[in-house]
Amino acid sequence: MAVDYKEPAPYRRGEPNPNESMMVRFDKACQLYGLDEGLYNYLKHPVKIIIVSIPVTMDNGKLEVFEGYRVIHDNILGPSKGGIRYAPDVDLDEVKALASWMTWKCAIANLPFGGAKGGVRCDPKKLSSRELELITRRYTVNMLEIFGPDSDVPAPDMNTDEQIMAWIMDTYSMHKKETVTGVVTGKPIVIGGSRGRREATGRGVMIATMAAMKTLEMDTTSCTAVIQGFGNVGSVSADLLNEKGIKIIAISDVSGGYYDPKGIDVKRAIEYVSTHKTLEGGDFGSPVTNEELLEIECDILVPAAKEDQITAHNADRIKAKLIVEGANGPISADADDIIAAKGTRVIPDILANSGGVIVSYFEWVQDRIGYFWDEDDVNARLNRMMTEAFDAVYNTAIKYDTTFRLGAYIYAIDKVSKVLKLRGIYG
Ligand code: NAD
C-alpha cells in the first residue's frame, strides 16, 4: 500500500522549526528507504508519554505548579536514553520530536538504547537553587516508575547540569533504598560520572570533521574553520580542531563574534570566557554579527549554538565547503536543497554531535560494572565509535545516492526497523 509520508505532523505550526525539520527528513528517508507503512506509523509515534504536575513551595511562600514531561519514543534497541530540558517554552510537541531524534542518534552510534526526552516548563533564570532542587526532586519522584538503569536513563540538556543530575540520582536512590548511579548520566565524576564527558560532544565534532575531510579529500594543513557558539560544544570543537592544525578564523557567542583571517588564539578565548562568561569585550579580531559570521568564506563551518541558524533565507550566502552540525537542528529543512545544490556537504547533528550520548553510554556502562576508565581510554573508545558511525553513514549515503543527512536517517531507520521486525509485535 502506498504510504502518505506527507501527512502533516501534529505539531506543525507554520514556521520552520527543528521539530518539523526532523519530521521532513524522517519522511524523506522513509520514502527513499521504502519503509513499510505499518513500521512507519510505529516509528513515527512515541510509545509512551507522561505528563506530571510538579507543585513547589517557592521561596516567597507561594505554591506554584509546574508541568513536566517525559516522552519515550521507543525502547526497541534497549532502555530509552535522552536529556531533560528546563525552559519556559518547552512543550509536549517539542519533547516528542526531540525524543525521536534520540532514537536515531543512538541507533547511528550503535548504542543499545532507544530514544527519550524530558522537560519541565519553567524559567531556570528566575529560580533559586532551592527551587530548582525541589522541582527536580518532585519531577524525579513522579517518574520513579519510568526512570531506571534498565528502563529509561535521563541526562542533561538545555538548562540542566551535573548538579541536577546528582539530585535526580539521589532522589531515585533514596526511594530504591540503595545508590543507583546508573539511573542518570552526566553526573559529576565523584559520584559516577565519566571522565571525558564534558568534552565529549566537541571531541566528537572534531572526530566527525576529520573523518569527513579525509573522505572528501580536503587538505587539513591549509584549512580554515568558523565556529558559531562558544559554549561547551563550540569552544571544545574550536580548541580540538585548532590542535589538528585547522585555523579558526571566526568565533561567536550570543553577544556577537570576531573575525581574524590570521587565526584566533582559541585557548586565550577559552580563558577569557571562563573569567568573563562571555566573549563580549574581548579583542579577538574584527567584530562581526552572528549573521555575518555564518557567511564568512571558510572550509568548515560549525554551527554550535542553537537551532534554525541556516534557513532558506541565508542558505545561498553560506560559503563553507563543509558544515558540521555541532548544535541540534542548526539547519532547517527548507535550507537542505539550497545547500546541497551549492555542493556544500553537511555532517548532520544526529551524527556530528553524538559524542555526548556516546560518552553517556560509557558512563552508564562504567556505573554498572563499577570500574572507571581513564580519560585516554574514554577518548580512544569515543574515537572508534564515532569513526565507525561516520563510515556507516557515509556508506549508506553512497548506497542510496543521497546526502549524509538522509544517509544517517536511513541507516538508523534500517537498524531500528530490522530489530523491531526480529523482536516482533507482542500482543
Ligand atoms: P552552551 O549553553 O554551553 O553554549 C551555547 C553557546 O551558544 C553560548 O556560547 C551562547 O552564548 C551561544 N549562543 C546562544 N544563542 C546564540 C545565538 N543566537 N547566536 C550565536 N551564539 C549563540 O550549550 P552547548 O552545550 O554548547 O550546546 C550547544 C548546542 O549543541 C545546542 O544545540 C545543544 O542542544 C547541542 N548539543 C549539546 C550537547 C552537549 O553535550 N553539550 C550534546 C549534543 C548537542
Coordinates of C-alpha atoms and ligand atoms in Angstrom, one line a residue:
M1 CA 0.0 0.0 0.0
A2 CA 1.3 3.5 -0.8
V3 CA 2.3 5.4 2.3
D4 CA 1.3 9.0 2.7
Y5 CA 4.5 10.4 4.0
K6 CA 3.2 13.9 3.6
E7 CA 0.6 13.7 6.3
P8 CA 1.3 16.7 8.5
A9 CA 3.0 16.1 11.8
P10 CA 0.6 17.1 14.7
Y11 CA 3.0 19.8 15.9
R12 CA 3.4 21.7 12.6
R13 CA 3.0 25.4 13.4
G14 CA 3.5 27.0 10.0
E15 CA 7.0 28.4 10.8
P16 CA 10.2 26.3 10.2
N17 CA 11.1 24.7 13.5
P18 CA 13.5 21.9 14.4
N19 CA 10.7 19.5 15.1
E20 CA 9.2 20.0 11.7
S21 CA 12.6 19.8 10.1
M22 CA 13.2 16.5 11.8
M23 CA 9.9 15.0 10.5
V24 CA 10.5 16.3 7.0
R25 CA 13.8 14.5 6.9
F26 CA 12.4 11.4 8.6
D27 CA 9.7 11.3 5.9
K28 CA 12.1 11.7 3.1
A29 CA 14.4 9.0 4.4
C30 CA 11.4 6.6 4.9
Q31 CA 10.5 7.2 1.3
L32 CA 14.0 6.6 0.0
Y33 CA 14.3 3.5 2.1
G34 CA 10.8 2.3 1.3
L35 CA 9.7 1.7 4.8
D36 CA 6.6 -0.4 5.2
E37 CA 3.6 1.7 6.2
G38 CA 2.9 -0.1 9.5
L39 CA 6.5 0.3 10.6
Y40 CA 6.5 3.9 9.5
N41 CA 3.4 4.6 11.7
Y42 CA 5.0 2.6 14.6
L43 CA 8.2 4.7 14.4
K44 CA 6.5 8.0 13.9
H45 CA 4.7 7.9 17.3
P46 CA 6.2 7.6 20.8
V47 CA 5.4 4.5 22.8
K48 CA 4.8 6.4 26.0
I49 CA 4.0 10.0 27.1
I50 CA 4.0 11.0 30.7
I51 CA 2.8 14.4 31.9
V52 CA 3.1 15.3 35.5
S53 CA 2.3 18.2 37.7
I54 CA 5.1 19.5 40.0
P55 CA 3.9 21.5 43.0
V56 CA 6.6 23.5 44.7
T57 CA 6.5 26.0 47.6
M58 CA 8.5 28.9 46.3
D59 CA 11.0 30.9 48.4
N60 CA 8.3 33.6 48.8
G61 CA 6.0 31.0 50.4
K62 CA 3.6 30.8 47.4
L63 CA 2.7 27.4 45.9
E64 CA 3.4 27.1 42.2
V65 CA 2.7 24.2 40.0
F66 CA 5.0 23.4 37.1
E67 CA 4.3 20.9 34.2
G68 CA 6.8 18.2 33.5
Y69 CA 7.0 15.7 30.6
R70 CA 8.8 12.6 29.7
V71 CA 8.3 11.0 26.3
I72 CA 9.7 7.6 25.5
H73 CA 9.9 7.4 21.7
D74 CA 10.9 3.8 21.7
N75 CA 12.8 1.2 23.6
I76 CA 13.5 -1.2 20.7
L77 CA 17.3 -1.3 20.9
G78 CA 17.4 -1.0 24.7
P79 CA 16.5 1.3 27.6
S80 CA 15.4 4.7 26.4
K81 CA 18.0 7.5 26.7
G82 CA 17.7 11.2 26.5
G83 CA 18.1 14.5 28.2
I84 CA 15.8 16.7 30.3
R85 CA 15.4 20.3 29.5
Y86 CA 14.2 23.1 31.7
A87 CA 12.8 26.1 29.7
P88 CA 9.8 28.4 29.8
D89 CA 8.6 27.5 26.3
V90 CA 9.2 23.7 26.4
D91 CA 6.1 21.8 25.4
L92 CA 5.0 18.3 24.7
D93 CA 5.3 18.6 20.9
E94 CA 8.9 19.7 21.2
V95 CA 9.7 16.9 23.7
K96 CA 8.1 14.3 21.4
A97 CA 10.2 15.4 18.4
L98 CA 13.4 15.5 20.5
A99 CA 12.7 12.0 21.8
S100 CA 12.5 10.6 18.3
W101 CA 15.7 12.4 17.5
M102 CA 17.4 10.5 20.3
T103 CA 16.2 7.2 18.8
W104 CA 18.0 7.9 15.5
K105 CA 21.1 9.3 17.2
C106 CA 21.5 6.3 19.4
A107 CA 20.9 3.9 16.5
I108 CA 23.6 5.6 14.3
A109 CA 26.1 5.4 17.2
N110 CA 25.3 1.7 17.6
L111 CA 24.3 2.2 21.3
P112 CA 22.0 -0.3 22.9
F113 CA 19.5 2.5 23.7
G114 CA 16.1 3.7 22.5
G115 CA 15.1 7.4 22.5
A116 CA 13.5 9.6 25.1
K117 CA 13.4 13.2 26.2
G118 CA 12.1 15.1 29.2
G119 CA 11.2 18.6 30.0
V120 CA 9.9 20.9 32.7
R121 CA 8.2 24.1 31.8
C122 CA 9.9 26.6 34.0
D123 CA 12.3 29.6 33.7
P124 CA 15.5 28.5 35.5
K125 CA 16.9 32.1 35.4
K126 CA 14.1 33.1 37.7
L127 CA 14.5 30.2 40.1
S128 CA 16.7 29.9 43.2
S129 CA 18.9 26.9 43.7
R130 CA 16.5 25.6 46.4
E131 CA 13.5 25.9 44.0
L132 CA 15.4 24.2 41.2
E133 CA 16.2 21.3 43.6
L134 CA 12.6 21.0 44.7
I135 CA 11.4 20.9 41.1
T136 CA 14.0 18.3 40.2
R137 CA 13.3 16.1 43.1
R138 CA 9.5 16.2 42.7
Y139 CA 9.8 15.6 38.9
T140 CA 12.0 12.6 39.7
V141 CA 9.5 11.2 42.3
N142 CA 6.8 11.5 39.7
M143 CA 9.0 9.5 37.3
L144 CA 10.0 6.7 39.7
E145 CA 8.2 4.0 37.7
I146 CA 9.7 5.4 34.4
F147 CA 13.3 6.1 35.2
G148 CA 15.7 3.2 35.8
P149 CA 19.1 2.0 34.6
D150 CA 17.3 -0.8 32.7
S151 CA 14.3 1.2 31.5
D152 CA 14.9 4.9 31.0
V153 CA 18.1 6.9 31.6
P154 CA 17.9 10.7 31.6
A155 CA 20.8 13.1 31.0
P156 CA 21.4 16.9 31.0
D157 CA 20.0 19.0 28.2
M158 CA 19.2 22.7 27.9
N159 CA 19.5 24.4 31.4
T160 CA 20.1 21.2 33.3
D161 CA 23.6 20.3 34.6
E162 CA 25.7 18.0 36.7
Q163 CA 24.1 19.2 39.9
I164 CA 20.6 18.5 38.6
M165 CA 21.7 15.0 37.6
A166 CA 23.1 14.5 41.1
W167 CA 19.7 15.4 42.6
I168 CA 17.9 13.0 40.3
M169 CA 20.3 10.2 41.2
D170 CA 20.0 10.9 44.9
T171 CA 16.1 11.1 44.9
Y172 CA 15.8 7.9 42.9
S173 CA 18.3 6.2 45.1
M174 CA 16.6 7.3 48.3
H175 CA 13.3 5.7 47.1
K176 CA 15.1 2.5 46.0
K177 CA 17.0 2.3 49.3
E178 CA 20.3 1.9 47.5
T179 CA 22.6 4.0 45.5
V180 CA 21.8 3.6 41.8
T181 CA 24.3 5.7 39.9
G182 CA 23.3 4.2 36.5
V183 CA 19.9 5.8 36.6
V184 CA 21.2 9.0 35.0
T185 CA 24.2 10.2 33.1
G186 CA 26.1 13.5 33.0
K187 CA 26.8 13.3 36.8
P188 CA 29.8 14.8 38.5
I189 CA 32.8 12.5 38.2
V190 CA 33.0 11.9 42.0
I191 CA 29.5 10.3 42.0
G192 CA 29.8 8.0 39.0
G193 CA 30.3 10.5 36.1
S194 CA 32.7 9.6 33.3
R195 CA 36.0 11.2 32.6
G196 CA 35.9 12.9 29.2
R197 CA 32.1 13.5 29.3
R198 CA 32.4 17.4 29.4
E199 CA 34.5 17.5 26.3
A200 CA 32.8 14.5 24.6
T201 CA 30.4 16.4 22.2
G202 CA 33.1 18.8 21.0
R203 CA 35.6 16.0 20.7
G204 CA 33.0 14.0 18.6
V205 CA 32.5 17.1 16.4
M206 CA 36.3 17.1 15.8
I207 CA 36.4 13.4 15.0
A208 CA 33.5 13.6 12.6
T209 CA 35.1 16.7 10.9
M210 CA 38.4 14.9 10.5
A211 CA 36.7 11.8 9.1
A212 CA 34.7 13.9 6.7
M213 CA 37.7 15.9 5.5
K214 CA 39.6 12.6 4.8
T215 CA 36.6 11.2 2.8
L216 CA 36.1 14.5 0.9
E217 CA 39.9 14.7 0.3
M218 CA 40.2 18.1 1.9
D219 CA 43.7 19.2 2.8
T220 CA 43.8 19.6 6.6
T221 CA 47.0 21.5 6.6
S222 CA 45.6 24.7 5.0
C223 CA 42.0 24.7 6.3
T224 CA 40.0 27.4 7.9
A225 CA 37.0 27.0 10.2
V226 CA 34.3 29.3 11.6
I227 CA 32.6 28.3 14.9
Q228 CA 29.2 29.8 15.9
G229 CA 28.5 29.4 19.7
F230 CA 31.4 29.3 22.2
G231 CA 29.8 27.3 25.0
N232 CA 30.6 23.6 25.8
V233 CA 30.3 22.3 22.2
G234 CA 31.7 25.3 20.3
S235 CA 34.7 26.0 22.5
V236 CA 35.8 22.4 22.7
S237 CA 35.3 21.9 18.9
A238 CA 37.3 25.0 18.2
D239 CA 40.1 24.0 20.5
L240 CA 40.4 20.4 19.2
L241 CA 40.1 21.4 15.5
N242 CA 42.8 24.0 16.2
E243 CA 45.0 21.3 17.7
K244 CA 44.6 19.3 14.5
G245 CA 46.1 22.3 12.5
I246 CA 42.9 23.9 11.4
K247 CA 42.9 27.7 11.5
I248 CA 39.9 29.1 13.5
I249 CA 39.2 32.4 11.7
A250 CA 35.9 33.3 13.5
I251 CA 34.1 32.6 16.7
S252 CA 31.0 34.0 18.3
D253 CA 28.5 33.7 21.2
V254 CA 25.2 35.2 21.8
S255 CA 26.8 38.6 22.3
G256 CA 28.3 38.6 18.7
G257 CA 31.5 37.4 17.1
Y258 CA 35.1 38.1 16.0
Y259 CA 36.8 37.5 12.7
D260 CA 40.6 37.3 12.2
P261 CA 41.8 35.8 8.9
K262 CA 45.3 35.2 10.5
G263 CA 43.7 32.9 13.1
I264 CA 42.2 33.3 16.5
D265 CA 44.0 32.2 19.7
V266 CA 41.4 29.8 20.8
K267 CA 42.9 28.9 24.2
R268 CA 43.1 32.6 25.1
A269 CA 39.4 33.0 24.1
I270 CA 38.5 30.0 26.3
E271 CA 40.4 31.6 29.2
Y272 CA 38.6 34.9 28.6
V273 CA 35.2 33.2 28.6
S274 CA 35.9 31.2 31.8
T275 CA 36.6 34.5 33.5
H276 CA 34.0 36.8 31.9
K277 CA 31.3 34.2 31.0
T278 CA 31.0 35.9 27.6
L279 CA 33.2 36.8 24.5
E280 CA 31.9 40.4 24.8
G281 CA 34.7 42.9 25.5
G282 CA 37.5 40.6 24.3
D283 CA 39.9 41.5 21.4
F284 CA 39.9 38.5 19.2
G285 CA 39.6 40.2 15.8
S286 CA 37.2 42.5 13.9
P287 CA 33.7 42.4 15.3
V288 CA 31.1 40.5 13.2
T289 CA 27.4 39.8 13.8
N290 CA 26.3 36.2 14.1
E291 CA 24.5 36.5 10.7
E292 CA 27.8 37.8 9.1
L293 CA 29.8 35.1 10.7
L294 CA 27.8 32.4 9.1
E295 CA 28.6 33.9 5.6
I296 CA 32.4 34.1 6.0
E297 CA 34.4 32.3 3.4
C298 CA 35.9 29.2 5.0
D299 CA 36.4 25.5 4.6
I300 CA 34.5 24.3 7.6
L301 CA 31.5 25.9 9.4
V302 CA 30.5 24.5 12.8
P303 CA 27.2 25.9 14.0
A304 CA 27.3 25.0 17.7
A305 CA 24.8 27.5 19.2
K306 CA 21.2 26.8 18.6
E307 CA 18.6 25.6 16.1
D308 CA 17.5 27.3 12.8
Q309 CA 20.5 29.4 12.2
I310 CA 20.7 28.5 8.5
T311 CA 17.4 28.6 6.8
A312 CA 16.1 29.3 3.2
H313 CA 16.7 33.0 3.9
N314 CA 20.5 32.8 4.2
A315 CA 21.5 29.3 2.8
D316 CA 22.5 30.6 -0.6
R317 CA 25.0 33.0 1.1
I318 CA 26.9 30.3 3.1
K319 CA 30.3 29.8 1.6
A320 CA 31.7 27.0 3.7
K321 CA 32.6 23.8 1.8
L322 CA 31.7 21.6 4.8
I323 CA 29.1 22.2 7.6
V324 CA 29.4 20.2 10.7
E325 CA 26.3 20.5 12.9
G326 CA 27.5 20.8 16.5
A327 CA 24.1 22.1 17.6
N328 CA 20.9 20.2 17.3
G329 CA 18.9 21.4 14.2
P330 CA 21.0 24.5 13.2
I331 CA 20.0 24.0 9.6
S332 CA 16.2 24.0 8.9
A333 CA 14.8 21.5 6.4
D334 CA 13.9 24.3 3.9
A335 CA 17.6 25.0 3.5
D336 CA 18.7 21.4 2.7
D337 CA 18.2 21.6 -1.1
I338 CA 19.8 25.0 -1.4
I339 CA 22.9 23.8 0.4
A340 CA 23.1 20.6 -1.5
A341 CA 22.7 22.4 -4.8
K342 CA 25.8 24.5 -3.9
G343 CA 27.8 21.3 -3.4
T344 CA 28.2 22.0 0.3
R345 CA 28.4 18.8 2.4
V346 CA 26.7 18.6 5.7
I347 CA 27.6 16.3 8.6
P348 CA 24.2 16.1 10.3
D349 CA 23.6 16.7 14.0
I350 CA 22.4 13.1 14.7
L351 CA 25.9 12.0 13.7
A352 CA 28.1 15.1 14.4
N353 CA 27.1 15.8 18.0
S354 CA 26.6 12.2 19.1
G355 CA 29.9 12.2 21.1
G356 CA 27.9 13.4 24.1
V357 CA 25.5 10.4 24.1
I358 CA 28.3 8.0 23.3
V359 CA 30.2 9.0 26.4
S360 CA 26.9 9.0 28.4
Y361 CA 26.7 5.4 27.3
F362 CA 30.3 4.8 28.6
E363 CA 29.2 6.4 31.9
W364 CA 26.2 4.0 32.2
V365 CA 28.5 1.1 31.4
Q366 CA 31.1 2.2 34.0
D367 CA 28.4 2.7 36.7
R368 CA 27.0 -0.8 36.0
I369 CA 30.4 -2.5 36.2
G370 CA 31.7 -0.2 39.0
Y371 CA 35.0 0.2 37.3
F372 CA 36.0 3.6 35.9
W373 CA 38.2 4.2 32.8
D374 CA 40.9 6.8 32.4
E375 CA 40.4 9.6 30.0
D376 CA 42.7 8.2 27.3
D377 CA 40.6 5.0 27.4
V378 CA 37.3 7.0 27.1
N379 CA 38.7 9.1 24.2
A380 CA 40.0 6.1 22.3
R381 CA 36.7 4.3 22.5
L382 CA 34.9 7.5 21.5
N383 CA 37.2 7.9 18.5
R384 CA 36.5 4.3 17.4
M385 CA 32.7 4.5 17.8
M386 CA 32.4 7.9 16.1
T387 CA 34.6 6.8 13.2
E388 CA 32.5 3.6 12.8
A389 CA 29.3 5.7 12.9
F390 CA 30.7 8.1 10.3
D391 CA 31.7 5.2 8.0
A392 CA 28.2 3.6 8.3
V393 CA 26.5 6.9 7.4
Y394 CA 28.9 7.5 4.6
N395 CA 28.4 4.1 3.1
T396 CA 24.6 4.4 3.4
A397 CA 24.6 7.8 1.7
I398 CA 26.7 6.3 -1.2
K399 CA 24.4 3.3 -1.4
Y400 CA 21.2 5.4 -1.6
D401 CA 22.9 8.2 -3.6
T402 CA 21.9 10.8 -1.2
T403 CA 23.2 13.3 1.4
F404 CA 25.0 12.4 4.6
R405 CA 21.9 13.6 6.4
L406 CA 19.4 11.3 4.7
G407 CA 22.1 8.6 4.8
A408 CA 22.2 9.0 8.6
Y409 CA 18.4 8.7 8.9
I410 CA 18.2 5.7 6.6
Y411 CA 21.0 3.9 8.5
A412 CA 19.1 4.5 11.7
I413 CA 15.7 3.6 10.3
D414 CA 17.1 0.4 8.8
K415 CA 18.6 -0.7 12.0
V416 CA 15.7 0.1 14.3
S417 CA 13.1 -1.4 11.9
K418 CA 15.1 -4.6 11.4
V419 CA 15.4 -5.1 15.2
L420 CA 11.7 -4.3 15.6
K421 CA 10.8 -7.0 13.0
L422 CA 13.1 -9.5 14.7
R423 CA 11.5 -8.8 18.1
G424 CA 8.1 -8.9 16.5
I425 CA 4.9 -7.2 17.7
Y426 CA 3.7 -8.6 21.0
G427 CA 0.0 -8.9 21.6
Ligands
NAD1 P1 26.1 26.1 25.9 O1 25.0 26.8 26.7 O2 27.3 25.7 26.7 O3 26.6 27.1 24.8 C1 25.8 27.8 23.9 C2 26.6 28.8 23.2 O4 25.9 29.4 22.1 C3 27.0 30.0 24.1 O5 28.3 30.5 23.7 C4 25.9 31.0 23.7 O6 26.4 32.4 24.0 C5 25.8 30.8 22.3 N1 24.6 31.3 21.7 C6 23.3 31.3 22.2 N2 22.5 31.8 21.3 C7 23.2 32.3 20.3 C8 22.9 32.9 19.1 N3 21.7 33.3 18.8 N4 23.9 33.2 18.2 C9 25.2 32.8 18.5 N5 25.5 32.2 19.6 C10 24.6 31.9 20.5 O7 25.4 25.0 25.1 P2 26.1 23.7 24.5 O8 26.0 22.6 25.4 O9 27.4 24.1 23.9 O10 25.1 23.3 23.3 C11 25.1 24.0 22.1 C12 24.3 23.2 21.1 O11 24.7 21.9 21.0 C13 22.8 23.0 21.5 O12 22.0 23.0 20.3 C14 22.7 21.7 22.1 O13 21.4 21.1 22.0 C15 23.7 20.9 21.3 N6 24.3 19.7 21.9 C16 25.0 19.8 23.1 C17 25.5 18.7 23.6 C18 26.3 18.7 24.9 O14 26.8 17.6 25.3 N7 26.5 19.9 25.5 C19 25.3 17.4 23.0 C20 24.5 17.4 21.8 C21 24.0 18.5 21.3

